[in-house]
PDB file of C-alpha atoms and ligand atoms in Angstrom:
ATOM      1  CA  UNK A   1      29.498  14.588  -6.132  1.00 78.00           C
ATOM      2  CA  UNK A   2      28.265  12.789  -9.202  1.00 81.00           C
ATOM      3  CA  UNK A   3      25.957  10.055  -8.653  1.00 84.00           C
ATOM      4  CA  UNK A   4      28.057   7.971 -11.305  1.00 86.00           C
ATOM      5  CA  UNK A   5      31.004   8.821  -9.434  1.00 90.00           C
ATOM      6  CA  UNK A   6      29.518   7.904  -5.896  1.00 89.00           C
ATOM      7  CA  UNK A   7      28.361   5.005  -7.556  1.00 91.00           C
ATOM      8  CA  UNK A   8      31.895   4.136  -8.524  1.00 93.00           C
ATOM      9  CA  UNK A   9      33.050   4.535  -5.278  1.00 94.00           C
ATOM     10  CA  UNK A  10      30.651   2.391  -3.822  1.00 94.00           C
ATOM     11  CA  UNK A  11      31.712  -0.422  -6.447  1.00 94.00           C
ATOM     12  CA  UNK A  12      35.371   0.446  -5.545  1.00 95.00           C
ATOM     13  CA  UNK A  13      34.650  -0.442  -1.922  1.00 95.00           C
ATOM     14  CA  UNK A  14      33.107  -3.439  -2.765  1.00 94.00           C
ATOM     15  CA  UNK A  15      35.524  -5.048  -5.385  1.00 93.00           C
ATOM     16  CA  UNK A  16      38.212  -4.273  -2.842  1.00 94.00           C
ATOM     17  CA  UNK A  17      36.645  -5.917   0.014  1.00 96.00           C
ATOM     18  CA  UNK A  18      36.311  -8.987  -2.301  1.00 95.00           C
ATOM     19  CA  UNK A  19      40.078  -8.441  -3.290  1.00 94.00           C
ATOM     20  CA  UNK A  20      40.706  -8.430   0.262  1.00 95.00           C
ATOM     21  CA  UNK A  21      38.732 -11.781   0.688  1.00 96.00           C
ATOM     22  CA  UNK A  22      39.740 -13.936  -2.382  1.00 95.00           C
ATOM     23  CA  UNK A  23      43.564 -13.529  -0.769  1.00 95.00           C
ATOM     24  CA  UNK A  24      42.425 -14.462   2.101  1.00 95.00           C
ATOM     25  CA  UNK A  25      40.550 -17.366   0.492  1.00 95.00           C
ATOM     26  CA  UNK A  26      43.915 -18.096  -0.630  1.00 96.00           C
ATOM     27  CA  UNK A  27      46.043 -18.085   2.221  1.00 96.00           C
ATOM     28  CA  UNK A  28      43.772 -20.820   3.984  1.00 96.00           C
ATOM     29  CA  UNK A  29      44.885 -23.934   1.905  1.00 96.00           C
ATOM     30  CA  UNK A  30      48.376 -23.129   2.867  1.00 97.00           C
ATOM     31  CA  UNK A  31      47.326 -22.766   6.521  1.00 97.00           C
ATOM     32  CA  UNK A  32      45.677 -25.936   6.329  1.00 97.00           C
ATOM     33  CA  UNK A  33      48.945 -27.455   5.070  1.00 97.00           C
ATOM     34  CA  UNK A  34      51.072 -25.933   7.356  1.00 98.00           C
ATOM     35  CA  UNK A  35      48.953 -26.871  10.250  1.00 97.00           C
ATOM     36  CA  UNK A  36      48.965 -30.401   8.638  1.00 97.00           C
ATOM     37  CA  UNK A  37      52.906 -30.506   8.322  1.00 98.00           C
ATOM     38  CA  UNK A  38      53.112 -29.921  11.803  1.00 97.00           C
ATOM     39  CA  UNK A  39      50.923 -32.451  12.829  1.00 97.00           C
ATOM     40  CA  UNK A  40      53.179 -35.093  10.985  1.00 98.00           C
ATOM     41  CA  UNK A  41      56.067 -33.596  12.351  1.00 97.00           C
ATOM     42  CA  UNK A  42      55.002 -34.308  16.158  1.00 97.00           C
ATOM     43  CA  UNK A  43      53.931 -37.629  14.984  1.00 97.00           C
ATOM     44  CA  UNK A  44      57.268 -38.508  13.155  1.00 98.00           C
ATOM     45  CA  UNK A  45      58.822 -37.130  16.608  1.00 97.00           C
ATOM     46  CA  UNK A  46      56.578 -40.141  18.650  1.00 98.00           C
ATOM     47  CA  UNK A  47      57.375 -42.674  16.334  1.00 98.00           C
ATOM     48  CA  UNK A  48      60.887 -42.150  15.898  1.00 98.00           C
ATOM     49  CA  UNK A  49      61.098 -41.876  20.137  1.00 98.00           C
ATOM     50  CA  UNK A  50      59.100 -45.326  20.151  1.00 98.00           C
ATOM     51  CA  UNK A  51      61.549 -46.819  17.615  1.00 98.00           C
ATOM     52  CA  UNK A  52      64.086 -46.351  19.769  1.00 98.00           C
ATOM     53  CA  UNK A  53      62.704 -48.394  22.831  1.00 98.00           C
ATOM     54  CA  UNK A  54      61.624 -51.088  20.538  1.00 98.00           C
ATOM     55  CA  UNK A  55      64.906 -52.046  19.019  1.00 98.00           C
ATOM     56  CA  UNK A  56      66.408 -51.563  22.343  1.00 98.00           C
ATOM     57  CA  UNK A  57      64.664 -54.304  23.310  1.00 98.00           C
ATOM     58  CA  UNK A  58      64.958 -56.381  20.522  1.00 98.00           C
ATOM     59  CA  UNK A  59      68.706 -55.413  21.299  1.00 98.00           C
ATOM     60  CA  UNK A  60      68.621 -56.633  24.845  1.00 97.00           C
ATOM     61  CA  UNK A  61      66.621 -59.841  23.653  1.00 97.00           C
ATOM     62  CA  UNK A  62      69.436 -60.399  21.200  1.00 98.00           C
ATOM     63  CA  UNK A  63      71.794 -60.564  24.625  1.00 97.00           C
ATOM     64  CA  UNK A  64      69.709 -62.396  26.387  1.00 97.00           C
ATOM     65  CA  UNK A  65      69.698 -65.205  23.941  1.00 98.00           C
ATOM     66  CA  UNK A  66      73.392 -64.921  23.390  1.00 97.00           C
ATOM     67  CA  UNK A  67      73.558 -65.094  26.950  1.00 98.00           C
ATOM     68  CA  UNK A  68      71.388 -68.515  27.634  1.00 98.00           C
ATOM     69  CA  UNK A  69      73.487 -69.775  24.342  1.00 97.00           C
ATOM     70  CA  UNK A  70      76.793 -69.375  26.327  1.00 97.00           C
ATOM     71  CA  UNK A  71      75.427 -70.632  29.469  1.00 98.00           C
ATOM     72  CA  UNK A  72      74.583 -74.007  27.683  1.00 98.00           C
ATOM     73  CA  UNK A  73      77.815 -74.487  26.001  1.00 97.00           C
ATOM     74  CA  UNK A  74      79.576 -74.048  29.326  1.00 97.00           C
ATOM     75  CA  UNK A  75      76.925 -76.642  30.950  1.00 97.00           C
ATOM     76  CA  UNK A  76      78.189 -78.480  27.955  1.00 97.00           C
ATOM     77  CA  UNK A  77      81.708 -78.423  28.613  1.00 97.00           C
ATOM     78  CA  UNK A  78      81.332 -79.119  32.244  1.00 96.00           C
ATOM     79  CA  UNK A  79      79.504 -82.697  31.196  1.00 96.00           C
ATOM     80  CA  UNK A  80      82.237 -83.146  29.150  1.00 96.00           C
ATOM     81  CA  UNK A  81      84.628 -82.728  31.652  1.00 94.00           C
ATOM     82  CA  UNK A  82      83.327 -84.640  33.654  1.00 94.00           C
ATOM     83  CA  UNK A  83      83.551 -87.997  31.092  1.00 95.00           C
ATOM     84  CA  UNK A  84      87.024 -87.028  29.926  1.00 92.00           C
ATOM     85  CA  UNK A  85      90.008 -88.807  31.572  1.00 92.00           C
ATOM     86  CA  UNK A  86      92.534 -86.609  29.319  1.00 95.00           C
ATOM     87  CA  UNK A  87      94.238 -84.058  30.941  1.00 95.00           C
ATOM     88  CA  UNK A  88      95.034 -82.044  28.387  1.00 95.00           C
ATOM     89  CA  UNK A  89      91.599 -82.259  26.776  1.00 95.00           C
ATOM     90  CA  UNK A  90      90.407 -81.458  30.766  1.00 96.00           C
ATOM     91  CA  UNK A  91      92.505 -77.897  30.997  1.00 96.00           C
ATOM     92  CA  UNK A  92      91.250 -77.243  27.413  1.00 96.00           C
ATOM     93  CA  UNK A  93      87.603 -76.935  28.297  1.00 96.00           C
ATOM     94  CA  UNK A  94      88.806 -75.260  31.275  1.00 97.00           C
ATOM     95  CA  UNK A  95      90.084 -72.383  29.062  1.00 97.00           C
ATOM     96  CA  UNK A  96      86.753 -72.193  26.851  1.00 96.00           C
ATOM     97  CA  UNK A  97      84.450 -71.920  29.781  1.00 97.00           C
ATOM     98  CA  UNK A  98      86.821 -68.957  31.361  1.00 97.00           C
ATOM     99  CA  UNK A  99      86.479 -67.832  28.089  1.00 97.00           C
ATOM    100  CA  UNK A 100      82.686 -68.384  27.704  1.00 97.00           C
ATOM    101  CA  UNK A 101      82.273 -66.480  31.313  1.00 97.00           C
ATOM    102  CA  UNK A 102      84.386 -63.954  30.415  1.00 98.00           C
ATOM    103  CA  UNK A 103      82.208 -63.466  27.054  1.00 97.00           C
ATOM    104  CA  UNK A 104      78.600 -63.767  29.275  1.00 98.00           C
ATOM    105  CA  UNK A 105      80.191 -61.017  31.829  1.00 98.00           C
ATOM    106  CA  UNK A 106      80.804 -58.472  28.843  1.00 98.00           C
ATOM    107  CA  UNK A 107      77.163 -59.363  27.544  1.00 97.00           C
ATOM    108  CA  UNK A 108      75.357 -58.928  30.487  1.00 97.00           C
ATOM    109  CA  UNK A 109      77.529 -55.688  31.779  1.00 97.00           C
ATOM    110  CA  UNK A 110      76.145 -54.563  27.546  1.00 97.00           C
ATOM    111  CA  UNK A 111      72.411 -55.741  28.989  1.00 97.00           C
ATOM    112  CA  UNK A 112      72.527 -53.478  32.087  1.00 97.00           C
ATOM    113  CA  UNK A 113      73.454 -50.133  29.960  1.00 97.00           C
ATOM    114  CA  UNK A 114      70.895 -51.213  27.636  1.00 97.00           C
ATOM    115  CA  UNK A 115      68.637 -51.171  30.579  1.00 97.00           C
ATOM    116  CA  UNK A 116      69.714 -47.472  31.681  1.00 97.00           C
ATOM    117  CA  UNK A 117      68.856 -46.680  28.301  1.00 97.00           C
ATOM    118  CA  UNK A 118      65.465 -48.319  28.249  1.00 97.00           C
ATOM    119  CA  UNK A 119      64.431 -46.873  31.344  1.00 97.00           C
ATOM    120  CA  UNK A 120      65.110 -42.876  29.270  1.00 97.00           C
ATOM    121  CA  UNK A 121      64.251 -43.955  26.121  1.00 98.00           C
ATOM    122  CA  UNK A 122      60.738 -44.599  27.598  1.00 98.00           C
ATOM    123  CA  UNK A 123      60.667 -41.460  29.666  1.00 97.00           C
ATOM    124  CA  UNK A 124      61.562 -39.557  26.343  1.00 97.00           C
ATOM    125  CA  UNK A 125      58.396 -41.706  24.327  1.00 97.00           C
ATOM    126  CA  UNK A 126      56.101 -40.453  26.832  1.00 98.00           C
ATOM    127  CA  UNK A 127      57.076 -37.181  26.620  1.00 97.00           C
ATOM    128  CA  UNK A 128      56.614 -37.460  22.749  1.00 97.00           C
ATOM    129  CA  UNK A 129      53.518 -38.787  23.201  1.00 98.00           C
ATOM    130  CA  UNK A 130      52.417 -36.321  25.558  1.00 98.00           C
ATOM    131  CA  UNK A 131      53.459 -33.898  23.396  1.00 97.00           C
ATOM    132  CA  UNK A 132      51.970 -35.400  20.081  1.00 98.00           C
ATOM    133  CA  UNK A 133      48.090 -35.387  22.195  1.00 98.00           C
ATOM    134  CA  UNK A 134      48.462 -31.911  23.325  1.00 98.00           C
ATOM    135  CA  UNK A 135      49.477 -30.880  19.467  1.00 97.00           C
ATOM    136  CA  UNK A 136      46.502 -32.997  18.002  1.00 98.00           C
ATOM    137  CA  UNK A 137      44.369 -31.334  19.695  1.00 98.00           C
ATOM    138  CA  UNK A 138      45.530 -27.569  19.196  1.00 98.00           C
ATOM    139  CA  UNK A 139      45.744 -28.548  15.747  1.00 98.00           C
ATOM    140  CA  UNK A 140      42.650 -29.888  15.414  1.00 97.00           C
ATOM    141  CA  UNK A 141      41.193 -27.095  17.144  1.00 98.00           C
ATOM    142  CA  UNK A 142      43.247 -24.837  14.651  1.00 98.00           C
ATOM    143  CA  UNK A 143      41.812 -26.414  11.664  1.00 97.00           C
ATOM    144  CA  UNK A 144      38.370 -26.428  12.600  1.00 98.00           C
ATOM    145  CA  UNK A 145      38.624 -22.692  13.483  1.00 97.00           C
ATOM    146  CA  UNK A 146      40.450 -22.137   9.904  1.00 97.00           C
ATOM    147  CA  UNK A 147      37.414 -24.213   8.361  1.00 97.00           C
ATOM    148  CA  UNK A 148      34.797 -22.408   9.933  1.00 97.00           C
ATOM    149  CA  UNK A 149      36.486 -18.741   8.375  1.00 96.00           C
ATOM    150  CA  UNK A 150      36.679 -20.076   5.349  1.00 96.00           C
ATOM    151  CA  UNK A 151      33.303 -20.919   5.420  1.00 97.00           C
ATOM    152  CA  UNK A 152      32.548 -17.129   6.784  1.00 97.00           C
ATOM    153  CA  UNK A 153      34.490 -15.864   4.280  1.00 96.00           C
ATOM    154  CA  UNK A 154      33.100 -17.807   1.045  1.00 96.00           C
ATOM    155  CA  UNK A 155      29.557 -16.402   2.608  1.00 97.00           C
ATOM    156  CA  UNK A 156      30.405 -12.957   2.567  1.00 96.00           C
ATOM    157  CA  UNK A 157      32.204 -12.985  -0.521  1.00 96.00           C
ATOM    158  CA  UNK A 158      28.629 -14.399  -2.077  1.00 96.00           C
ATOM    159  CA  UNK A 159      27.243 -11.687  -0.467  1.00 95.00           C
ATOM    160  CA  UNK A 160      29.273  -9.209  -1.979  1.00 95.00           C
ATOM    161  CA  UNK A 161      29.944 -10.428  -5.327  1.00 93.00           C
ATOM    162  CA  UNK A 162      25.714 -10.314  -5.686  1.00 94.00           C
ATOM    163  CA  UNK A 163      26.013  -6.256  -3.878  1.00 91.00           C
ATOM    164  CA  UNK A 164      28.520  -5.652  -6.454  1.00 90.00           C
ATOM    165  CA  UNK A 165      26.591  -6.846  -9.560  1.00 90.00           C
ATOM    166  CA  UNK A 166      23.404  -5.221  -8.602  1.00 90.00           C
ATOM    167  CA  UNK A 167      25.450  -1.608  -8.109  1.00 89.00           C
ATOM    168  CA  UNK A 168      27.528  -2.404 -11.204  1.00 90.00           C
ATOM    169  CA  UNK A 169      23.613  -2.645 -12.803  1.00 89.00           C
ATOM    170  CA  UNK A 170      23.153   1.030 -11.754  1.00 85.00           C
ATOM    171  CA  UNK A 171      26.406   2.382 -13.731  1.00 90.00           C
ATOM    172  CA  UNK A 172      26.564   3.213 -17.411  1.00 91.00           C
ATOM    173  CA  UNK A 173      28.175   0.820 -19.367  1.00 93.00           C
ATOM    174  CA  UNK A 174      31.245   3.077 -20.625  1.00 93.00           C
ATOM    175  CA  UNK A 175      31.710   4.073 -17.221  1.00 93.00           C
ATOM    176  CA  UNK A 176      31.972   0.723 -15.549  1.00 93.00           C
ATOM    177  CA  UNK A 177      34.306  -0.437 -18.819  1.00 95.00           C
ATOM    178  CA  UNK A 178      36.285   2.271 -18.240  1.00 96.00           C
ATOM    179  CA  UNK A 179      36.285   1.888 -13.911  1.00 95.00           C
ATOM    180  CA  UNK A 180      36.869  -2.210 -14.500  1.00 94.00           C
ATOM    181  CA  UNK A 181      40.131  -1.172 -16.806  1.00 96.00           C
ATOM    182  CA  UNK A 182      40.997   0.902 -14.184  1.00 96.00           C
ATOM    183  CA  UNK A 183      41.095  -1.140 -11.073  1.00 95.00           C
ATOM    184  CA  UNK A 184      42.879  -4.327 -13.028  1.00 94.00           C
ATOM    185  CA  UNK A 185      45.847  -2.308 -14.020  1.00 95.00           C
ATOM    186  CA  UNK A 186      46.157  -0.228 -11.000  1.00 93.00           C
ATOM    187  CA  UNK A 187      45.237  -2.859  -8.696  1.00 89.00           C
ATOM    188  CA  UNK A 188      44.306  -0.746  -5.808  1.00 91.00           C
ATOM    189  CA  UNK A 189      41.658   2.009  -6.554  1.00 95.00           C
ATOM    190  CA  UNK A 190      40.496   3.658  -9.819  1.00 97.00           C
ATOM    191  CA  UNK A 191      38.455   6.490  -7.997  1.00 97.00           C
ATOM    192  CA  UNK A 192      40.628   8.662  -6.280  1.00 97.00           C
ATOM    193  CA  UNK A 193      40.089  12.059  -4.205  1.00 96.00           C
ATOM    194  CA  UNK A 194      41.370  15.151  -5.432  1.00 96.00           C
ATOM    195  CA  UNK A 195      43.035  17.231  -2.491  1.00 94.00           C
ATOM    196  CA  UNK A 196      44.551  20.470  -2.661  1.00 90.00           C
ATOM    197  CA  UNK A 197      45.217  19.706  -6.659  1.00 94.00           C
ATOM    198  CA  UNK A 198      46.961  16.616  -5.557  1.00 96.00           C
ATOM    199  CA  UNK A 199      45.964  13.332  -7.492  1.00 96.00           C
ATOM    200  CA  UNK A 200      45.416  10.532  -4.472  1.00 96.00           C
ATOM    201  CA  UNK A 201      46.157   8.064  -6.671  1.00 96.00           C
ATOM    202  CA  UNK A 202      49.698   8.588  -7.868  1.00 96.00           C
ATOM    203  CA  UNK A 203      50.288  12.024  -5.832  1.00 97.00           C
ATOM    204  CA  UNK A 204      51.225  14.372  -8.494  1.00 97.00           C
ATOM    205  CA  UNK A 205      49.948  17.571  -9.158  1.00 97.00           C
ATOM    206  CA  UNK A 206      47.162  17.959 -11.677  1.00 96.00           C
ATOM    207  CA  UNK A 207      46.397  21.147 -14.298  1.00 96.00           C
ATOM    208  CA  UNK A 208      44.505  23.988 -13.268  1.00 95.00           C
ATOM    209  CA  UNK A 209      41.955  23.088 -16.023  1.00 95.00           C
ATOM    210  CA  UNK A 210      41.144  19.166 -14.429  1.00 95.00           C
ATOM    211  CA  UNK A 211      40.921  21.108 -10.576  1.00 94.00           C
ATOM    212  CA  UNK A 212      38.037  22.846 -12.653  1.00 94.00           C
ATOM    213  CA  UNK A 213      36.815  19.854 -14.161  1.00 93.00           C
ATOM    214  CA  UNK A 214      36.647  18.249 -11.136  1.00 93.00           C
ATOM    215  CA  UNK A 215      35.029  20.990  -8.354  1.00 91.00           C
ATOM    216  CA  UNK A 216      32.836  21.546 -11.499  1.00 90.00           C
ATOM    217  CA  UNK A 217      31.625  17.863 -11.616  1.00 83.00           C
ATOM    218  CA  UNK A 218      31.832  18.105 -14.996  1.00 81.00           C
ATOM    219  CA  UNK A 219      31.853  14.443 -16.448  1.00 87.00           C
ATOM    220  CA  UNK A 220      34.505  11.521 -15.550  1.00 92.00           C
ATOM    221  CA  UNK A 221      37.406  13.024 -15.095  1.00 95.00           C
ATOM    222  CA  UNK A 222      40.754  11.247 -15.034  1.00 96.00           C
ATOM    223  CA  UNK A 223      43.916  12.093 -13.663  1.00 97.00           C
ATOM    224  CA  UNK A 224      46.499  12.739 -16.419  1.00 97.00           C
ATOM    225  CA  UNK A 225      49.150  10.798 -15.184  1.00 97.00           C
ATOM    226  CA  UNK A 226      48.023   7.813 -14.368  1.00 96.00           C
ATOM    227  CA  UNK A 227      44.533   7.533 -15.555  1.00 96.00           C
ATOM    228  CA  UNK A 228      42.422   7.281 -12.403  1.00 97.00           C
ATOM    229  CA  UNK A 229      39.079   9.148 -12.141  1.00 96.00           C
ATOM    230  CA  UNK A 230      39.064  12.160  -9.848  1.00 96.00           C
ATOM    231  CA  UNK A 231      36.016  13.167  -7.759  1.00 94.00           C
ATOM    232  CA  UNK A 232      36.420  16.261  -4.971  1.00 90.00           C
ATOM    233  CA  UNK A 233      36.179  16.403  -1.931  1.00 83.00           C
ATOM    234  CA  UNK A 234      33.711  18.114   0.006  1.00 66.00           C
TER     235      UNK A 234
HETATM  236 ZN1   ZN B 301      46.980  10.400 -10.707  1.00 61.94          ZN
END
């Protein structure tokens, strides 16, 4: 093989293996986020669960109040039965404390299935919780793993990008023009193997005349389809 052309194909692997990295590179940040999203998900999931048992008991509090309220008006009315000597005013305040009790029963029968409710609406916070520590820390763990590869890969794609200018050193100049052109538009590979007349690059058959070219090693040869350079195979 020509040395240009081996030297080609050594570049080739290289710029690929950085392709291959700088989407990697890419994918990380979105990772991260991802990761990050569902973090704040678990967390919106404990803090919505913990809402819940705190304005059930600023609920119950509310009937408690409502509650001692009653209780005092009826203590009220009672006094004032007491001092009245009016009948009529007597059976009145009769009325309003059967009405009062009647009231306190309804708010204190409210109280107890708040306190059913309490009593799952805390079992369902811990579990939140629970869940929200044991997701912190496979997150966390998740993250710091993701940091560390992007660390590994920003490291070997230093080490690459330095390999790849010192072989792109060793090329001529119209040669790597030509090979750079090559690999931007087709994105994959620029040096491809001839086999059995067969272009590797875009699989179509190639002219008698390049299979010469080619098993001669004579020059850069490139496929006349779709442009990329052919080198045999041994
Ligand atoms: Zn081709």
């Amino acid at each position: 093989m020509r040395a240009d052309v081996q030297a080609l194909l050594v570049l080739q692997d290289r710029e690929q293996k950085i392709k291959a990295l700088q989407t990697q590179q890419k994918s990380y940040p979105l990772e991260k986020k991802s990761l990050e999203g569902k973090l704040s998900a678990s967390r919106a999931l404990l803090d919505h669960a913990r809402s819940l048992v705190k304005s059930n008991e600023v609920e119950r509090r509310k009937l408690e109040l409502d509650v001692e309220g009653k209780r005092t008006s009826i203590n009220r009315f009672k006094t004032q039965q007491q001092q009245t000597r009016k009948n009529e005013e007597y059976t009145g305040l009769t009325k309003e404390i059967e009405h009062f009790e009647a009231d306190i029963r309804g708010l204190e029968d409210k109280e107890l299935e708040l306190m059913e409710q309490a009593e799952q609406l805390q079992r369902g916070a811990a579990t939140a919780e629970a869940e929200f520590n044991k997701t912190q820390v496979s997150i966390k763990d998740q993250l710091a793993r993701l940091e560390a590869q992007a660390k590994a890969t920003e490291s070997r794609l230093a080490e690459l990008q330095a390999d790849h200018a010192k072989l792109a050193a060793d090329v001529p100049e119209d040669t790597l023009d030509l090979f750079r052109r090559l690999f931007a538009k087709k994105g994959d590979a620029a040096v491809v193997p001839l086999e059995a007349e067969i272009c590797q690059g875009c699989h179509m058959k190639v002219p008698t005349q390049i299979v010469f070219q080619v098993r001669g090693d004579q020059g850069i040869t490139q496929c006349p389809q779709c442009g990329r350079i052919l080198y045999r195979v041994i």
